[in-house]
mmCIF file of C-alpha atoms in Angstrom:
data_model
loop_
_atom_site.group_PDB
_atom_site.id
_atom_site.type_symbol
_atom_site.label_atom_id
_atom_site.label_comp_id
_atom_site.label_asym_id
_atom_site.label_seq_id
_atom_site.Cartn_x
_atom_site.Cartn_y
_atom_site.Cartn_z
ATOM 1 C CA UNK A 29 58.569 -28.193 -3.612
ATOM 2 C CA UNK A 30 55.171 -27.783 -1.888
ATOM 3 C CA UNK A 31 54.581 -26.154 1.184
ATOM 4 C CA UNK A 32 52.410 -28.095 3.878
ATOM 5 C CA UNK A 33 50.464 -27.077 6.836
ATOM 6 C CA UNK A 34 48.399 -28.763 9.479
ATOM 7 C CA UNK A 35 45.631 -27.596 12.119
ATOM 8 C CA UNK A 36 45.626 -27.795 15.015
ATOM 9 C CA UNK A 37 49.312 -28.098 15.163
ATOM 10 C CA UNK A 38 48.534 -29.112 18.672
ATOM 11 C CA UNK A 39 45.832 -30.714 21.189
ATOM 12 C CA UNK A 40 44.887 -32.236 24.537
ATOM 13 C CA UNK A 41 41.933 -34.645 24.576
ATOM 14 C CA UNK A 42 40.381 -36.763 26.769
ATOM 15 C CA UNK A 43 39.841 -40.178 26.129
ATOM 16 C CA UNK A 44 37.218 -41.919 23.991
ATOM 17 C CA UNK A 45 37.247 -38.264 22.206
ATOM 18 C CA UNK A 46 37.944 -37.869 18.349
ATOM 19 C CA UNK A 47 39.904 -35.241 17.108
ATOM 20 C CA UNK A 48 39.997 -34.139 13.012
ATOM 21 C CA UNK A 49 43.520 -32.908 11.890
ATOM 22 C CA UNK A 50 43.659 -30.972 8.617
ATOM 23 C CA UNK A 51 46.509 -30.537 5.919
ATOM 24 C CA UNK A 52 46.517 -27.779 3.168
ATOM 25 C CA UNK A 53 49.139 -28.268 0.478
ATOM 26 C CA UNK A 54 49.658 -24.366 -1.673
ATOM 27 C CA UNK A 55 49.970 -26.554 -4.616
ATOM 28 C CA UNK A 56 47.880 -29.563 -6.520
ATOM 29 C CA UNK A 57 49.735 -32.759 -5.141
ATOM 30 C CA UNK A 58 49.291 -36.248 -6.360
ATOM 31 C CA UNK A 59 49.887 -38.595 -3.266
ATOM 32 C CA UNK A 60 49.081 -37.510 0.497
ATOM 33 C CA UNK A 61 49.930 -38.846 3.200
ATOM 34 C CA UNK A 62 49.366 -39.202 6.872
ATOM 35 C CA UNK A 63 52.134 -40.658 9.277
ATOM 36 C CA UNK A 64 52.698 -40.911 12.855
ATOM 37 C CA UNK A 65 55.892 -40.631 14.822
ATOM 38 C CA UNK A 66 55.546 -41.563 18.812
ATOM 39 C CA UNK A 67 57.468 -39.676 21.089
ATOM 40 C CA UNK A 68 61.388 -40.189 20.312
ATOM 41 C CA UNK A 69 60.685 -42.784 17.335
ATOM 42 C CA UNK A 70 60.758 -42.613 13.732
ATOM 43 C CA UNK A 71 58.043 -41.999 10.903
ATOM 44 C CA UNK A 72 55.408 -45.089 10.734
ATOM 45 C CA UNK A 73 52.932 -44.762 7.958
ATOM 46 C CA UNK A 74 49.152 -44.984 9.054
ATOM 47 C CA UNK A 75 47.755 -44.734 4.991
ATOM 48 C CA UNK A 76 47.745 -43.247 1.979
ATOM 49 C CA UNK A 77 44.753 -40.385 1.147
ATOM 50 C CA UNK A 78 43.081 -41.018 -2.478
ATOM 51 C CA UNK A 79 41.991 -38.302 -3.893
ATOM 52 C CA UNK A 80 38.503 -39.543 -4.649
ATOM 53 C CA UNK A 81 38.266 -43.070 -3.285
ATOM 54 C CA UNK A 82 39.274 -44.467 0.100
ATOM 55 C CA UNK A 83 42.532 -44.135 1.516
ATOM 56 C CA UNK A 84 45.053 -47.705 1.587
ATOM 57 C CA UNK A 85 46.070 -48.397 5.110
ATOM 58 C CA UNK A 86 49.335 -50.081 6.146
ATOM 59 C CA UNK A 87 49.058 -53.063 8.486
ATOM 60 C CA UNK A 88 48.340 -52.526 11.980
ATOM 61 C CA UNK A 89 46.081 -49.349 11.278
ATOM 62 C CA UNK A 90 42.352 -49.871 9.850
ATOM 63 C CA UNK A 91 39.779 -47.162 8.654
ATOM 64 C CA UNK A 92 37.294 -47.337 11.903
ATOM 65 C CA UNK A 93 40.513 -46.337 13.878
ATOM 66 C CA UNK A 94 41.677 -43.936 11.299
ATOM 67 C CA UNK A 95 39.100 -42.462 9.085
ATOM 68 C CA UNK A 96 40.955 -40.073 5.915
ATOM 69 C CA UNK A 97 39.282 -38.001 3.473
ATOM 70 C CA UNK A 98 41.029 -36.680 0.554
ATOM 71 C CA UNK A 99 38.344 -34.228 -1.291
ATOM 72 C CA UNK A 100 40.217 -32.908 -3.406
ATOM 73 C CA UNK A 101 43.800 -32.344 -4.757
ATOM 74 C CA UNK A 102 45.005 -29.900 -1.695
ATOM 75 C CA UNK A 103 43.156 -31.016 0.995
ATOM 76 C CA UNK A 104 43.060 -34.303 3.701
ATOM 77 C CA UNK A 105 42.066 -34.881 6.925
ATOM 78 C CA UNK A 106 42.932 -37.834 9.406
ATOM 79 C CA UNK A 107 40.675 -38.389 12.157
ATOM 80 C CA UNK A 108 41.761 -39.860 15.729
ATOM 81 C CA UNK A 109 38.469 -41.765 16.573
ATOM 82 C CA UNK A 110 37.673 -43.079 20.242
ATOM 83 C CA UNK A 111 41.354 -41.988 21.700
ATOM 84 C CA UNK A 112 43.210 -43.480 24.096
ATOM 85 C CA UNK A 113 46.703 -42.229 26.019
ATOM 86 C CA UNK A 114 48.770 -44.845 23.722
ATOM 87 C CA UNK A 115 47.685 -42.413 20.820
ATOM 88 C CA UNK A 116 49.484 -39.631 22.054
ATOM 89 C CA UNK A 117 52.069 -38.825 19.052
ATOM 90 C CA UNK A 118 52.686 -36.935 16.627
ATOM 91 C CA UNK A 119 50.386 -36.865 13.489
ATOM 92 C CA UNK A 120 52.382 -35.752 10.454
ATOM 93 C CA UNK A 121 50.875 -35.745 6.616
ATOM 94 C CA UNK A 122 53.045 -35.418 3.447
ATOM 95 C CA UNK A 123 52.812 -34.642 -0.566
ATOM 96 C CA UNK A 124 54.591 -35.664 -3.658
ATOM 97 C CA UNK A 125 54.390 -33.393 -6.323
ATOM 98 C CA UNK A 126 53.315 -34.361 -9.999
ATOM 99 C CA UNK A 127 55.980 -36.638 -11.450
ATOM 100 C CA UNK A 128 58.477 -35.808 -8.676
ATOM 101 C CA UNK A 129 60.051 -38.274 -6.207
ATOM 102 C CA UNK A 130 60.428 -36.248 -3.327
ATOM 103 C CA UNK A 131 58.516 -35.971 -0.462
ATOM 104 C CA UNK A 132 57.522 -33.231 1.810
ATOM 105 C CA UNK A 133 56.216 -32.699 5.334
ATOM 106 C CA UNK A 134 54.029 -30.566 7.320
ATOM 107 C CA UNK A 135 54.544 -29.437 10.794
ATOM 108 C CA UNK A 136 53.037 -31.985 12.913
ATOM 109 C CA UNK A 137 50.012 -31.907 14.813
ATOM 110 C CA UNK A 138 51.402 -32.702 18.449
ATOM 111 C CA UNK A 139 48.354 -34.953 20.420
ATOM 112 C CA UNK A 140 48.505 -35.459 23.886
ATOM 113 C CA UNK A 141 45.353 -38.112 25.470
ATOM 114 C CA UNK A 142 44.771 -37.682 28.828
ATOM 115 C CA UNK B 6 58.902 -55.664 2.728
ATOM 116 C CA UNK B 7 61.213 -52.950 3.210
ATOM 117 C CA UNK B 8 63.303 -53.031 5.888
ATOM 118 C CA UNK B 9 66.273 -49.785 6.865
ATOM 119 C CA UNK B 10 68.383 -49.919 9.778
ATOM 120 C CA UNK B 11 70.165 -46.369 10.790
ATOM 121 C CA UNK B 12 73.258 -46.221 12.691
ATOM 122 C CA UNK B 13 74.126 -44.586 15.018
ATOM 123 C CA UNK B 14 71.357 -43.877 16.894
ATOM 124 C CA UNK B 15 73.395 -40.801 18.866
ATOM 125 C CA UNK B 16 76.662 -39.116 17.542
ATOM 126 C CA UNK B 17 78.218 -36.492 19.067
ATOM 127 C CA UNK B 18 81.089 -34.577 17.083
ATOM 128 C CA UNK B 19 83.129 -31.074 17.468
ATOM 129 C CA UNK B 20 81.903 -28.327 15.574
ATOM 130 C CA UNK B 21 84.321 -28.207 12.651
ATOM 131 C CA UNK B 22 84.648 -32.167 12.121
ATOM 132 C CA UNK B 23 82.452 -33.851 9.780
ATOM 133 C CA UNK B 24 80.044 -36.660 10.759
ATOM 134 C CA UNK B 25 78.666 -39.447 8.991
ATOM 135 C CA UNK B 26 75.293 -41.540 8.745
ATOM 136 C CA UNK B 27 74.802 -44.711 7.884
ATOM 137 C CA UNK B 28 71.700 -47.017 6.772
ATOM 138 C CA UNK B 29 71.021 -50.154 5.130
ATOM 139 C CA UNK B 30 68.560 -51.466 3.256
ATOM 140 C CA UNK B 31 66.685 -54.546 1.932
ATOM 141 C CA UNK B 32 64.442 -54.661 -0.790
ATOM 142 C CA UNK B 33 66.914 -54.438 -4.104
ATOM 143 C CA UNK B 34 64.347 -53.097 -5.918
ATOM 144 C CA UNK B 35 64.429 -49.731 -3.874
ATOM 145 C CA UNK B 36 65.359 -47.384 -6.201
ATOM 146 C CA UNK B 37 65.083 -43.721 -4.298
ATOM 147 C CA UNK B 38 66.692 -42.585 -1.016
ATOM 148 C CA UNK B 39 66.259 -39.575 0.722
ATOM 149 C CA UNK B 40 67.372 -37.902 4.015
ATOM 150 C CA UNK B 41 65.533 -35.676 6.507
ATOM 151 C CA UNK B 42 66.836 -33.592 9.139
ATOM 152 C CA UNK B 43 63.913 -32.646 11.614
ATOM 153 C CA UNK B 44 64.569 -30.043 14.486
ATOM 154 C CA UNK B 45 63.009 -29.812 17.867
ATOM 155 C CA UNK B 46 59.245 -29.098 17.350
ATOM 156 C CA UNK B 47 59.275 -29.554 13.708
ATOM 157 C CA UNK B 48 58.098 -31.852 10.415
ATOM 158 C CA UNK B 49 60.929 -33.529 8.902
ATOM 159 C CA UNK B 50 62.652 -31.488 5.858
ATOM 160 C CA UNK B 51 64.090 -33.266 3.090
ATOM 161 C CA UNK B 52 67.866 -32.000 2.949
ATOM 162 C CA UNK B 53 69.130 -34.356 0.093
ATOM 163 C CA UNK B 54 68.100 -37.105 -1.810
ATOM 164 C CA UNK B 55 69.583 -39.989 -4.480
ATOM 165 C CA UNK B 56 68.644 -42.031 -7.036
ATOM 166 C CA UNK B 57 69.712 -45.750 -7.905
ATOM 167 C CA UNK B 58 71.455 -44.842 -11.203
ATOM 168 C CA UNK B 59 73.946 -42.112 -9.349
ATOM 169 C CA UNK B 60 76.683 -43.333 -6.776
ATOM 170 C CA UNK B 61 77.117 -39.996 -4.918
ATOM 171 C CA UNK B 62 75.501 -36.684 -4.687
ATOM 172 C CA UNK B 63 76.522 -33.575 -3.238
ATOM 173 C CA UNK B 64 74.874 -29.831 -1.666
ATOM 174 C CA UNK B 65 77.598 -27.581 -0.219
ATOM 175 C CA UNK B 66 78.614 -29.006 3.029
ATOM 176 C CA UNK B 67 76.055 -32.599 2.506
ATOM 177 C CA UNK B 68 76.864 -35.559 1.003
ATOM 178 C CA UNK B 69 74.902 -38.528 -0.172
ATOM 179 C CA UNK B 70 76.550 -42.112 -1.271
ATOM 180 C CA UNK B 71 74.912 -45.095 -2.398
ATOM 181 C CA UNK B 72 76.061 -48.367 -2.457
ATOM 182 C CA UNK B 73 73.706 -50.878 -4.671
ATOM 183 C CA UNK B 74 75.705 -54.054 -4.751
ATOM 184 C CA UNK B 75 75.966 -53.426 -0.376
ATOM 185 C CA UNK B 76 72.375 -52.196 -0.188
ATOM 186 C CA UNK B 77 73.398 -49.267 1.732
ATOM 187 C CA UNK B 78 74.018 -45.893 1.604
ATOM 188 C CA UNK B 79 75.636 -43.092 3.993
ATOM 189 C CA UNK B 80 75.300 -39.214 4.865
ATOM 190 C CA UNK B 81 78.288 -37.279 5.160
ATOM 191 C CA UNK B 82 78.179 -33.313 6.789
ATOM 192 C CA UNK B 83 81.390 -31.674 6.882
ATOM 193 C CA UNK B 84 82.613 -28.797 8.770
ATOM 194 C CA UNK B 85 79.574 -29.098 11.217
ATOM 195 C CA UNK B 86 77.874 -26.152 12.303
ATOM 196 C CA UNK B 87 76.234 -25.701 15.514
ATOM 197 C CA UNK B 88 72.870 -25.591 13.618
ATOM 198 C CA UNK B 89 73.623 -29.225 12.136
ATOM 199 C CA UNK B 90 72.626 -30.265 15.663
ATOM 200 C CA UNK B 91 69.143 -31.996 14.998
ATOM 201 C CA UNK B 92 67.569 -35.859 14.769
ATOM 202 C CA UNK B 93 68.132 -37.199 11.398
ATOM 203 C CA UNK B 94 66.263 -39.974 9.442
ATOM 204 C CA UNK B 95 67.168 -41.937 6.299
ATOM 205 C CA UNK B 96 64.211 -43.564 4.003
ATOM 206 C CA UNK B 97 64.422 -46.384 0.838
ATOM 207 C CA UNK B 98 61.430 -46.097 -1.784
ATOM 208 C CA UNK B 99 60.473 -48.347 -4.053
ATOM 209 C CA UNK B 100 59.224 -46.134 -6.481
ATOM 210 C CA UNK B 101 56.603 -48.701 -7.684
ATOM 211 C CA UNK B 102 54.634 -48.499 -4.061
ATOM 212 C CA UNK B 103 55.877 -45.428 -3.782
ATOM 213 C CA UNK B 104 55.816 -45.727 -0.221
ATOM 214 C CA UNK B 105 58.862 -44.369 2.136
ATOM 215 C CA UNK B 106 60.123 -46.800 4.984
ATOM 216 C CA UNK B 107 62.326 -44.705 7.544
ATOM 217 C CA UNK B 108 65.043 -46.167 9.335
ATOM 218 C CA UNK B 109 65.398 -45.550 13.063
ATOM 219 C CA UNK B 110 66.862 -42.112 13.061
ATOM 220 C CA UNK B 111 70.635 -40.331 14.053
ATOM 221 C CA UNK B 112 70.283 -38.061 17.003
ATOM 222 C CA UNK B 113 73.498 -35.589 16.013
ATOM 223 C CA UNK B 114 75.379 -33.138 18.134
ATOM 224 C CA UNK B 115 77.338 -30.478 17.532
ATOM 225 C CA UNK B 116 79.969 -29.528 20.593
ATOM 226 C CA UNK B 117 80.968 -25.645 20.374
#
């Protein structure tokens, strides 16, 4: 399994802010990625982090919204850009392990817009 | 694309009874379904999983069956704890796109 972690695991912002959420995996992970789950609601994917190229976006969510980095093998970060209060969810990321089908989650980072 | 629908969306059961899950699916080339169980305040934490070539799986008191030919597939928890209480979430993967599509989500609770 991998263990996951995110920073901050929660934040108020004000809108037209950005805010940069992190996630460590303690292991080298071959997919990442970053999902977001409004209040009461199930898991919608916002992309997938490359490690070393850009990240694939599902429909409905594009990169100037959105902007990932993957640097390397541990290590992503989704950025909130220009916020408003309908982005107030929570931001979860996720790892598969090499050649494994499961999936595992972090904590959450809980964002509130105001 | 994949589409799962989750029912119920509430249960409520005695502690003691068992409760069960269900969610259907779409796309007949999923081939990888697992359930999550996230608490109050928490990520989601995989609690059992299946694969297209087994019919059922089972963990101590969890249970996992998988219909192909229906396209759907069902959680079963027996003797339910008070700790069982908790939303849960079914998911279908094509592992291909290797992508997970979640269905709505259970909201289960226990009764003392």
């Amino acid at each position: 399994s991998a263990v996951i972690s995110q920073k901050p695991s929660r934040d108020i912002c004000q809108r037209g802010t950005s805010l940069t959420i992190q996630c460590q995996v303690d292991s080298q992970v071959t997919m990442m990625f970053w999902y977001r789950q409004q209040p009461g609601q199930s898991l919608t994917l916002i992309a997938t982090a490359n490690q070393g190229s850009e990240a694939t976006y599902e429909s409905g969510f594009v990169i100037d919204k959105f902007p990932i980095s993957r640097p390397n093998l541990t290590f992503s970060t989704l950025t909130v850009s220009n916020m408003s209060p309908e982005d107030s969810s929570i931001y979860l990321c996720s790892a598969r392990t090499p050649g494994a089908y499961e999936q595992y989650f972090g904590p959450g980072t809980r964002l509130t817009v105001t | 694309g994949e589409n799962v629908e989750q029912h119920p969306s509430t249960l409520s059961v005695q502690e003691g009874d068992s409760a069960v899950i269900k969610c259907t699916y779409s796309d007949s080339a999923s081939n990888y379904f697992p359930w999550y169980k996230q608490e109050l305040g928490k990520g989601p934490q995989l609690i059992i999983d299946i694969r297209s070539n087994v019919g059922e799986k089972k963990d101590q008191r969890i249970a996992v069956t998988l219909n192909k030919t229906a396209k759907h597939f069902s959680l079963h928890i027996t003797e339910t704890q008070p700790e069982d209480s908790a939303v849960y979430f079914c998911a279908a993967s094509n592992q291909g796109a290797q992508k997970l599509v979640f269905g709505q989500g259970t909201r289960l609770t226990i009764n003392p």
